[in-house]
């Protein structure tokens, strides 16, 4: 019998030694490759734009305020501003101006996405996608706390991108306003951060508002679990500091209270599903209402709506300064996650592989698994249709509707998602003209920038889209972009296609995906959010 404790035969020892050495070398090689990929410098997006003065010849100008078209116009752009609009052939053309053929084309203001989530890697894929799809301005709806974060874009990042845009460097949209991180009553705050970020008491809420006011943030983003007392204190402090409150309606706070507090916008499509629910007050009275948000409650939200209450609430909101950003795409994903055709969205190729595989696909799988109940109803899809009906009712009542996508939420592709949202709003029942106005002038009015952005008019900033077809006839024509004017530069179709190709390449880049992965695991904000 061989001794089991005896050393293995010499040939076997040599094999084991060589195997161990090979394993160590392989591990070192893998680590070295990872280190090289992480250190590999990220390329800048290709900027094939042309700078200078421009005249767009014989173009049809779309007036988003009246929903009409003025054909046969020459539009003169100088130093990034619309200098004049005149009948074709009647106006002066400065020497050296680049002439662009506008025949058969339509000039509209640049589009705004009023609910986005940019991360530290936004210049590598989000920004090029925004510009390639004609989104020239965005309202960011998250940020950082008291320290830089490796994954989230902070106010300082967005301010830096805005400066680069103004100086003609890089490819960036305009970031309008600066948002805080989501304020949720404490569950979102990692260990080691200042206690006031929890905003679990009125005193903490006031301290947090003061801190953000000192650090260049002008919008406090509130979230679902914030307590009524902390919410009231936060709204009061925001007014004192000249800041806005926007975001979710905290679940335990009524819509009337949110309006009275002066919240500037309420986000997402379930707003009136909850508010018009016959049992809304009892639901709000729970200690943790969203813990009861299950399949049975979703059915009740659809089946137990109070139309009279809904109408009264919409009238109340229409008489206020509070806008609604439905972000229908978020509910569309929940409702259609079990649809194979929906899951094959062509825009996925522009989203980093890691985000798709580790975040988007599992999220959609969870929604699909609970989409259809034992009764055969897809209540998630019914909630989406209910939200579409509410958007039409609210719009008819006079509520200000903003167009936002929750960009980078599951199946909301930056840039392309804005066009999906426009089409979802039209499918709901809004007119092409109403939707186009909301995505341009309406967004500028909300942001206090209508004196310089949001319309095609003399003296306005020339953030413009040149379209190959009339969006007032079919909102899908906003996708047919011949060129984008932004901050004194012109991106023609070839330049836009180069941005798309760059974004697609970065989405599949091993180096880029590794950087996202390591940033994600190092981000205390993301770790807490993913664990919630």
Coordinates of C-alpha atoms in Angstrom, one line a residue:
X1 CA 0.0 0.0 0.0
X2 CA 1.4 3.4 -0.9
X3 CA 1.8 5.9 1.9
X4 CA -0.8 8.6 1.4
X5 CA 1.4 11.1 3.2
X6 CA 4.4 10.4 1.1
X7 CA 5.6 13.0 -1.4
X8 CA 4.3 12.4 -5.0
X9 CA 6.8 10.8 -7.4
X10 CA 9.4 13.1 -8.9
X11 CA 7.8 13.2 -12.4
X12 CA 4.5 14.2 -10.9
X13 CA 6.1 16.8 -8.7
X14 CA 7.7 18.3 -11.8
X15 CA 4.3 18.4 -13.5
X16 CA 2.6 20.0 -10.5
X17 CA 5.4 22.6 -10.2
X18 CA 5.1 23.5 -13.9
X19 CA 1.4 23.7 -13.6
X20 CA 1.6 26.0 -10.6
X21 CA 4.2 28.2 -12.4
X22 CA 2.0 28.3 -15.5
X23 CA -1.1 29.3 -13.4
X24 CA 0.9 32.1 -11.7
X25 CA 2.2 33.3 -15.1
X26 CA -1.3 33.2 -16.5
X27 CA -2.7 35.1 -13.6
X28 CA 0.1 37.7 -13.9
X29 CA -0.6 38.0 -17.6
X30 CA -4.3 38.5 -17.0
X31 CA -3.6 41.1 -14.3
X32 CA -1.1 42.8 -16.6
X33 CA -3.6 42.9 -19.5
X34 CA -6.3 44.3 -17.1
X35 CA -3.8 47.0 -16.0
X36 CA -3.0 47.9 -19.6
X37 CA -6.6 48.1 -20.5
X38 CA -7.4 50.2 -17.5
X39 CA -4.5 52.6 -18.2
X40 CA -5.2 52.7 -22.0
X41 CA -6.2 56.3 -22.7
X42 CA -9.8 56.8 -23.9
X43 CA -9.9 58.5 -27.3
X44 CA -11.9 61.7 -27.8
X45 CA -15.0 61.5 -29.9
X46 CA -14.3 62.5 -33.5
X47 CA -15.2 66.2 -34.0
X48 CA -15.8 66.6 -37.7
X49 CA -17.9 69.7 -37.2
X50 CA -17.3 73.0 -39.0
X51 CA -17.0 76.3 -37.1
X52 CA -17.9 79.7 -38.4
X53 CA -20.8 81.7 -39.8
X54 CA -23.5 79.9 -41.8
X55 CA -26.4 80.7 -44.1
X56 CA -29.0 78.1 -44.6
X57 CA -30.6 78.7 -48.0
X58 CA -34.2 78.2 -48.9
X59 CA -35.2 76.3 -45.8
X60 CA -38.6 75.8 -44.2
X61 CA -38.6 77.2 -40.6
X62 CA -40.8 75.4 -38.1
X63 CA -42.4 77.8 -35.6
X64 CA -42.8 75.6 -32.5
X65 CA -44.8 78.2 -30.7
X66 CA -47.6 78.4 -33.3
X67 CA -47.2 74.9 -34.9
X68 CA -46.7 76.4 -38.4
X69 CA -44.1 76.3 -41.1
X70 CA -42.6 79.3 -42.9
X71 CA -41.1 78.1 -46.2
X72 CA -38.5 79.7 -48.4
X73 CA -36.3 81.3 -45.8
X74 CA -32.6 82.2 -45.6
X75 CA -31.4 81.9 -42.0
X76 CA -28.1 83.6 -41.2
X77 CA -26.1 82.3 -38.2
X78 CA -23.2 84.4 -36.9
X79 CA -21.0 83.4 -33.9
X80 CA -23.5 80.8 -32.7
X81 CA -26.5 83.2 -32.8
X82 CA -29.4 83.5 -35.3
X83 CA -28.6 86.9 -36.8
X84 CA -31.5 87.1 -39.3
X85 CA -34.3 85.2 -41.0
X86 CA -35.4 86.6 -44.4
X87 CA -37.2 85.5 -47.6
X88 CA -34.8 83.5 -49.8
X89 CA -32.5 85.6 -51.8
X90 CA -33.4 88.9 -50.1
X91 CA -30.9 89.1 -47.2
X92 CA -27.2 89.9 -47.1
X93 CA -24.7 87.1 -46.9
X94 CA -21.5 88.0 -45.0
X95 CA -18.2 87.2 -46.8
X96 CA -16.9 83.8 -45.8
X97 CA -20.2 82.4 -44.5
X98 CA -20.6 78.7 -45.2
X99 CA -23.7 78.1 -47.4
X100 CA -25.9 75.1 -46.6
X101 CA -28.6 73.9 -48.9
X102 CA -31.9 73.9 -47.1
X103 CA -34.2 73.1 -50.0
X104 CA -36.8 70.5 -49.0
X105 CA -35.6 70.6 -45.4
X106 CA -37.0 71.9 -42.1
X107 CA -35.2 73.9 -39.4
X108 CA -36.3 73.3 -35.8
X109 CA -34.8 74.1 -32.4
X110 CA -32.5 71.6 -30.8
X111 CA -34.3 69.0 -28.7
X112 CA -34.1 68.9 -24.9
X113 CA -34.1 65.8 -22.7
X114 CA -35.4 67.0 -19.3
X115 CA -34.5 63.9 -17.3
X116 CA -31.1 62.3 -17.9
X117 CA -28.5 60.5 -15.8
X118 CA -25.0 61.1 -16.9
X119 CA -22.0 59.3 -15.5
X120 CA -18.3 60.0 -15.4
X121 CA -17.9 58.3 -18.8
X122 CA -20.6 60.4 -20.5
X123 CA -18.1 62.0 -23.0
X124 CA -17.3 58.5 -24.3
X125 CA -20.8 57.5 -25.3
X126 CA -23.7 59.5 -23.9
X127 CA -22.6 62.9 -25.2
X128 CA -21.9 61.7 -28.8
X129 CA -25.2 59.9 -28.8
X130 CA -27.1 63.0 -27.6
X131 CA -25.6 65.2 -30.3
X132 CA -26.0 62.5 -33.0
X133 CA -29.7 62.4 -32.2
X134 CA -30.2 66.1 -32.1
X135 CA -30.4 66.5 -28.3
X136 CA -28.6 69.7 -27.7
X137 CA -29.7 70.4 -24.1
X138 CA -30.3 68.2 -21.1
X139 CA -31.5 68.5 -17.5
X140 CA -29.5 66.2 -15.3
X141 CA -31.4 64.5 -12.5
X142 CA -28.7 63.2 -10.2
X143 CA -25.3 64.2 -8.9
X144 CA -22.9 63.6 -6.1
X145 CA -22.6 64.3 -2.4
X146 CA -19.6 65.9 -0.7
X147 CA -16.8 64.1 -2.6
X148 CA -16.1 63.2 -6.2
X149 CA -17.4 59.8 -7.3
X150 CA -15.7 57.5 -9.8
X151 CA -19.0 56.5 -11.5
X152 CA -21.4 59.4 -11.1
X153 CA -21.1 62.8 -12.9
X154 CA -20.9 65.6 -10.3
X155 CA -21.8 69.2 -10.7
X156 CA -18.1 70.1 -11.3
X157 CA -18.0 67.6 -14.2
X158 CA -21.1 69.1 -15.8
X159 CA -19.7 72.6 -15.3
X160 CA -16.5 71.6 -17.0
X161 CA -18.3 70.1 -19.9
X162 CA -20.3 73.3 -20.3
X163 CA -17.1 75.4 -20.3
X164 CA -15.6 73.1 -23.0
X165 CA -18.8 73.5 -25.1
X166 CA -18.6 77.3 -24.8
X167 CA -14.9 77.2 -25.8
X168 CA -15.6 75.0 -28.8
X169 CA -13.8 71.9 -27.4
X170 CA -15.2 68.4 -27.3
X171 CA -18.7 67.1 -28.1
X172 CA -21.1 67.9 -25.3
X173 CA -24.8 68.9 -25.0
X174 CA -25.7 71.9 -22.8
X175 CA -26.3 71.0 -19.2
X176 CA -29.0 73.2 -18.0
X177 CA -29.0 73.4 -14.2
X178 CA -27.2 71.4 -11.6
X179 CA -28.9 68.7 -9.6
X180 CA -28.1 67.1 -6.2
X181 CA -28.0 63.4 -5.7
X182 CA -31.4 61.8 -5.0
X183 CA -32.7 62.7 -1.5
X184 CA -34.5 59.7 -0.1
X185 CA -34.4 60.0 3.7
X186 CA -31.1 58.2 4.4
X187 CA -31.1 54.8 2.6
X188 CA -29.1 56.3 -0.3
X189 CA -26.2 57.6 1.9
X190 CA -23.1 55.5 2.2
X191 CA -21.2 55.3 5.5
X192 CA -18.7 58.0 6.2
X193 CA -20.7 60.9 4.5
X194 CA -21.9 63.8 6.5
X195 CA -25.1 63.0 8.5
X196 CA -27.1 65.8 7.0
X197 CA -27.2 64.0 3.6
X198 CA -29.7 61.6 5.1
X199 CA -32.3 64.3 5.4
X200 CA -34.1 62.1 7.8
X201 CA -35.1 65.1 10.0
X202 CA -36.0 68.7 9.2
X203 CA -32.7 70.0 10.6
X204 CA -30.7 67.6 8.4
X205 CA -32.8 68.6 5.4
X206 CA -32.0 72.3 6.0
X207 CA -28.3 71.7 6.5
X208 CA -28.1 69.7 3.3
X209 CA -29.9 72.4 1.3
X210 CA -27.4 75.0 2.6
X211 CA -24.5 72.7 1.7
X212 CA -25.7 72.2 -1.9
X213 CA -26.4 75.9 -2.3
X214 CA -22.8 76.6 -1.4
X215 CA -21.5 74.1 -3.9
X216 CA -23.2 75.3 -7.1
X217 CA -26.2 73.0 -7.1
X218 CA -29.5 74.7 -8.0
X219 CA -31.9 71.8 -8.0
X220 CA -32.6 69.4 -5.1
X221 CA -33.8 66.1 -6.4
X222 CA -36.3 64.5 -4.0
X223 CA -37.1 60.8 -4.0
X224 CA -39.9 58.5 -2.9
X225 CA -39.1 57.7 0.7
X226 CA -38.5 61.2 2.0
X227 CA -40.6 61.9 5.0
X228 CA -43.3 64.7 4.9
X229 CA -41.6 66.7 7.7
X230 CA -38.1 66.5 6.0
X231 CA -39.7 67.3 2.6
X232 CA -41.4 70.4 4.0
X233 CA -38.2 71.6 5.6
X234 CA -36.2 70.9 2.4
X235 CA -38.7 72.9 0.2
X236 CA -38.6 75.8 2.6
X237 CA -34.8 75.8 2.7
X238 CA -34.7 75.6 -1.1
X239 CA -36.8 78.8 -1.4
X240 CA -34.5 80.6 1.1
X241 CA -31.5 79.7 -1.0
X242 CA -33.1 80.4 -4.4
X243 CA -33.0 76.7 -5.4
X244 CA -35.6 74.5 -7.0
X245 CA -37.1 71.2 -5.8
X246 CA -37.7 68.6 -8.5
X247 CA -38.0 64.8 -8.7
X248 CA -40.4 62.2 -7.4
X249 CA -43.4 63.0 -5.4
X250 CA -42.5 61.5 -2.0
X251 CA -45.0 58.8 -1.5
X252 CA -46.3 60.0 1.9
X253 CA -46.7 63.5 0.6
X254 CA -49.9 64.3 -1.4
X255 CA -49.9 66.0 -4.8
X256 CA -51.6 69.0 -3.2
X257 CA -48.8 69.4 -0.7
X258 CA -46.2 69.1 -3.3
X259 CA -47.8 71.8 -5.4
X260 CA -48.2 74.1 -2.3
X261 CA -44.5 73.5 -1.5
X262 CA -43.6 74.9 -5.0
X263 CA -41.9 71.8 -6.4
X264 CA -41.0 72.7 -9.9
X265 CA -41.5 69.3 -11.6
X266 CA -42.7 65.8 -10.7
X267 CA -41.1 62.9 -12.5
X268 CA -42.4 59.6 -14.0
X269 CA -45.6 58.2 -15.3
X270 CA -47.2 56.7 -12.2
X271 CA -47.9 60.1 -10.7
X272 CA -51.7 60.2 -11.3
X273 CA -52.0 56.4 -11.1
X274 CA -51.3 56.8 -7.4
X275 CA -52.9 60.2 -6.9
X276 CA -56.2 59.2 -8.6
X277 CA -56.4 55.9 -6.8
X278 CA -59.6 55.6 -4.8
X279 CA -57.6 54.4 -1.8
X280 CA -54.8 57.0 -2.1
X281 CA -55.0 58.4 1.4
X282 CA -54.9 55.0 3.1
X283 CA -52.0 54.1 0.9
X284 CA -50.0 57.2 1.8
X285 CA -50.8 56.7 5.5
X286 CA -48.7 53.5 5.6
X287 CA -45.3 53.7 7.2
X288 CA -43.6 52.4 4.1
X289 CA -46.2 52.6 1.3
X290 CA -43.9 51.3 -1.5
X291 CA -43.4 48.1 0.4
X292 CA -47.0 47.3 -0.5
X293 CA -46.4 47.9 -4.2
X294 CA -47.0 44.4 -5.5
X295 CA -49.1 42.8 -8.3
X296 CA -52.3 43.1 -6.4
X297 CA -51.8 46.8 -5.8
X298 CA -50.9 47.4 -9.4
X299 CA -54.2 45.8 -10.4
X300 CA -56.0 48.1 -7.9
X301 CA -54.3 51.1 -9.3
X302 CA -55.6 50.3 -12.8
X303 CA -59.1 49.2 -11.7
X304 CA -59.8 51.7 -8.9
X305 CA -59.3 55.1 -10.4
X306 CA -61.4 58.1 -9.4
X307 CA -62.0 60.2 -12.5
X308 CA -63.5 63.2 -10.7
X309 CA -60.6 63.3 -8.2
X310 CA -58.2 63.0 -11.2
X311 CA -59.8 65.9 -13.0
X312 CA -59.7 68.1 -10.0
X313 CA -56.0 67.3 -9.3
X314 CA -55.0 68.1 -12.8
X315 CA -56.8 71.4 -12.7
X316 CA -55.0 72.2 -9.5
X317 CA -51.7 71.3 -11.0
X318 CA -52.4 73.3 -14.2
X319 CA -53.0 76.4 -12.1
X320 CA -49.6 76.0 -10.5
X321 CA -45.9 76.3 -11.7
X322 CA -45.4 72.5 -11.2
X323 CA -44.7 70.6 -14.4
X324 CA -44.9 66.9 -15.1
X325 CA -42.1 64.8 -16.8
X326 CA -43.9 61.5 -17.5
X327 CA -40.8 59.6 -18.7
X328 CA -43.1 57.1 -20.4
X329 CA -40.1 55.0 -21.5
X330 CA -39.7 53.7 -17.9
X331 CA -43.2 52.3 -17.8
X332 CA -43.0 51.1 -21.4
X333 CA -40.0 49.0 -20.4
X334 CA -41.9 47.4 -17.5
X335 CA -44.9 46.7 -19.7
X336 CA -43.1 45.3 -22.7
X337 CA -40.1 43.5 -21.1
X338 CA -41.8 40.2 -22.1
X339 CA -42.0 41.3 -25.8
X340 CA -39.2 39.7 -27.8
X341 CA -39.3 42.4 -30.5
X342 CA -39.0 45.2 -27.8
X343 CA -36.0 43.4 -26.3
X344 CA -34.2 43.6 -29.7
X345 CA -33.9 47.4 -29.7
X346 CA -31.3 48.4 -32.3
X347 CA -30.1 51.1 -30.0
X348 CA -28.6 48.6 -27.6
X349 CA -25.4 48.4 -29.7
X350 CA -24.6 51.9 -28.4
X351 CA -24.9 50.9 -24.7
X352 CA -21.8 49.5 -23.0
X353 CA -21.8 45.7 -23.0
X354 CA -21.3 45.6 -19.2
X355 CA -24.4 47.9 -18.6
X356 CA -26.5 45.7 -20.9
X357 CA -25.5 42.4 -19.4
X358 CA -25.2 43.2 -15.7
X359 CA -27.9 45.9 -15.4
X360 CA -30.4 46.2 -18.2
X361 CA -31.1 42.6 -19.2
X362 CA -31.5 41.3 -15.6
X363 CA -33.8 44.2 -14.8
X364 CA -35.9 43.5 -17.9
X365 CA -36.0 39.8 -17.0
X366 CA -37.4 40.6 -13.6
X367 CA -40.1 42.7 -15.1
X368 CA -40.9 40.1 -17.7
X369 CA -41.2 37.4 -15.0
X370 CA -43.9 39.4 -13.2
X371 CA -45.6 40.9 -16.3
X372 CA -48.5 38.5 -16.7
X373 CA -50.5 37.4 -13.6
X374 CA -52.5 34.2 -13.1
X375 CA -55.5 36.0 -14.6
X376 CA -53.7 36.5 -17.8
X377 CA -53.5 40.3 -17.4
X378 CA -50.3 42.2 -18.1
X379 CA -50.9 44.8 -15.5
X380 CA -47.6 46.5 -16.0
X381 CA -48.6 47.1 -19.6
X382 CA -52.0 48.4 -18.5
X383 CA -50.2 50.8 -16.1
X384 CA -48.2 52.1 -19.1
X385 CA -51.4 52.7 -21.1
X386 CA -53.0 54.3 -18.0
X387 CA -50.1 56.7 -17.9
X388 CA -50.5 57.6 -21.5
X389 CA -54.2 58.4 -20.9
X390 CA -53.2 60.5 -17.9
X391 CA -50.7 62.5 -20.0
X392 CA -53.4 63.4 -22.5
X393 CA -55.9 64.4 -19.8
X394 CA -53.3 66.4 -18.0
X395 CA -52.2 68.2 -21.1
X396 CA -55.8 69.0 -22.0
X397 CA -56.2 70.4 -18.5
X398 CA -53.3 72.7 -19.1
X399 CA -50.5 70.9 -17.1
X400 CA -47.1 71.7 -18.4
X401 CA -45.6 68.5 -19.9
X402 CA -41.9 68.1 -20.1
X403 CA -40.2 65.5 -22.3
X404 CA -37.6 63.4 -20.5
X405 CA -36.4 59.9 -20.9
X406 CA -34.6 58.8 -17.7
X407 CA -31.7 58.3 -20.0
X408 CA -29.5 55.3 -19.0
X409 CA -32.4 53.7 -17.1
X410 CA -33.1 50.2 -18.5
X411 CA -33.8 50.4 -22.3
X412 CA -33.6 54.2 -22.4
X413 CA -30.8 54.8 -24.8
X414 CA -29.3 58.3 -24.6
X415 CA -30.4 60.4 -27.6
X416 CA -32.4 57.8 -29.3
X417 CA -34.7 57.5 -26.3
X418 CA -35.8 61.1 -26.7
X419 CA -37.3 60.2 -30.1
X420 CA -38.9 57.1 -28.5
X421 CA -40.5 59.3 -25.9
X422 CA -41.8 61.8 -28.5
X423 CA -43.5 59.0 -30.3
X424 CA -44.9 57.5 -27.1
X425 CA -46.5 60.9 -26.3
X426 CA -48.0 61.2 -29.8
X427 CA -49.2 57.6 -29.6
X428 CA -50.9 58.6 -26.3
X429 CA -52.9 61.3 -28.1
X430 CA -50.8 64.5 -28.0
X431 CA -50.4 66.3 -31.4
X432 CA -47.1 66.4 -33.2
X433 CA -47.0 70.2 -32.6
X434 CA -47.7 69.9 -28.9
X435 CA -44.9 67.3 -28.4
X436 CA -42.4 69.2 -30.5
X437 CA -43.1 72.4 -28.5
X438 CA -42.7 70.6 -25.2
X439 CA -39.3 69.2 -26.3
X440 CA -38.0 72.7 -27.3
X441 CA -39.7 75.9 -26.2
X442 CA -41.5 74.3 -23.3
X443 CA -38.3 73.0 -21.9
X444 CA -36.6 76.4 -22.4
X445 CA -39.5 78.2 -20.7
X446 CA -39.3 75.8 -17.7
X447 CA -35.6 76.4 -17.5
X448 CA -35.9 80.2 -17.7
X449 CA -34.0 80.2 -21.0
X450 CA -36.7 81.0 -23.5
X451 CA -35.2 84.4 -24.2
X452 CA -32.2 82.7 -25.9
X453 CA -33.1 79.0 -26.6
X454 CA -36.1 76.9 -27.7
X455 CA -37.2 78.8 -30.9
X456 CA -35.9 79.6 -34.4
X457 CA -35.9 83.4 -34.1
X458 CA -33.5 86.3 -34.6
X459 CA -31.3 86.9 -31.6
X460 CA -31.7 83.4 -30.3
X461 CA -28.8 81.0 -29.7
X462 CA -28.4 78.8 -32.9
X463 CA -28.9 75.4 -31.3
X464 CA -30.8 73.9 -34.3
X465 CA -31.6 70.8 -36.2
X466 CA -31.9 70.5 -40.0
X467 CA -34.4 67.8 -40.8
X468 CA -35.1 66.0 -44.1
X469 CA -38.9 65.9 -43.4
X470 CA -41.6 67.9 -41.6
X471 CA -42.0 66.8 -37.9
X472 CA -45.4 68.5 -37.7
X473 CA -46.7 65.9 -40.2
X474 CA -45.0 63.0 -38.4
X475 CA -43.1 63.3 -35.1
X476 CA -40.9 60.4 -36.3
X477 CA -39.3 62.8 -38.7
X478 CA -37.3 64.2 -35.9
X479 CA -35.1 61.2 -36.4
X480 CA -34.3 62.3 -40.0
X481 CA -31.5 64.6 -39.1
X482 CA -29.4 66.2 -41.9
X483 CA -27.3 68.3 -39.5
X484 CA -27.0 69.8 -36.1
X485 CA -26.0 73.3 -35.2
X486 CA -24.6 73.7 -31.7
X487 CA -22.5 76.5 -30.1
X488 CA -21.3 77.9 -33.4
X489 CA -20.5 74.6 -35.0
X490 CA -22.2 72.5 -37.7
X491 CA -22.3 68.7 -37.6
X492 CA -23.4 67.4 -41.0
X493 CA -24.7 63.9 -41.6
X494 CA -21.2 62.5 -42.0
X495 CA -20.1 64.1 -38.7
X496 CA -23.1 62.7 -36.9
X497 CA -22.5 59.2 -38.3
X498 CA -19.0 59.3 -37.1
X499 CA -20.2 60.0 -33.6
X500 CA -22.6 57.1 -33.8
X501 CA -19.8 54.8 -35.0
X502 CA -17.5 56.1 -32.2
X503 CA -20.2 55.4 -29.5
X504 CA -20.8 51.9 -30.8
X505 CA -17.1 51.1 -30.8
X506 CA -16.7 52.4 -27.2
X507 CA -19.8 50.4 -26.1
X508 CA -18.0 47.2 -27.2
X509 CA -14.5 48.3 -26.1
X510 CA -12.9 45.9 -23.5
X511 CA -11.0 48.8 -22.1
X512 CA -14.0 51.0 -21.7
X513 CA -16.1 48.3 -20.1
X514 CA -13.4 47.4 -17.7
X515 CA -13.1 51.0 -16.7
X516 CA -16.9 51.2 -16.1
X517 CA -16.7 48.0 -14.0
X518 CA -13.9 49.1 -11.7
X519 CA -15.5 52.6 -11.4
X520 CA -18.8 50.9 -10.4
X521 CA -17.3 48.7 -7.7
X522 CA -15.4 51.6 -6.3
X523 CA -18.4 53.9 -6.2
X524 CA -19.9 54.1 -2.7
X525 CA -23.0 55.8 -4.1
X526 CA -23.6 53.1 -6.7
X527 CA -23.0 50.3 -4.2
X528 CA -25.6 51.6 -1.9
X529 CA -28.0 52.2 -4.8
X530 CA -27.6 48.6 -6.1
X531 CA -28.0 47.1 -2.7
X532 CA -31.3 49.1 -2.1

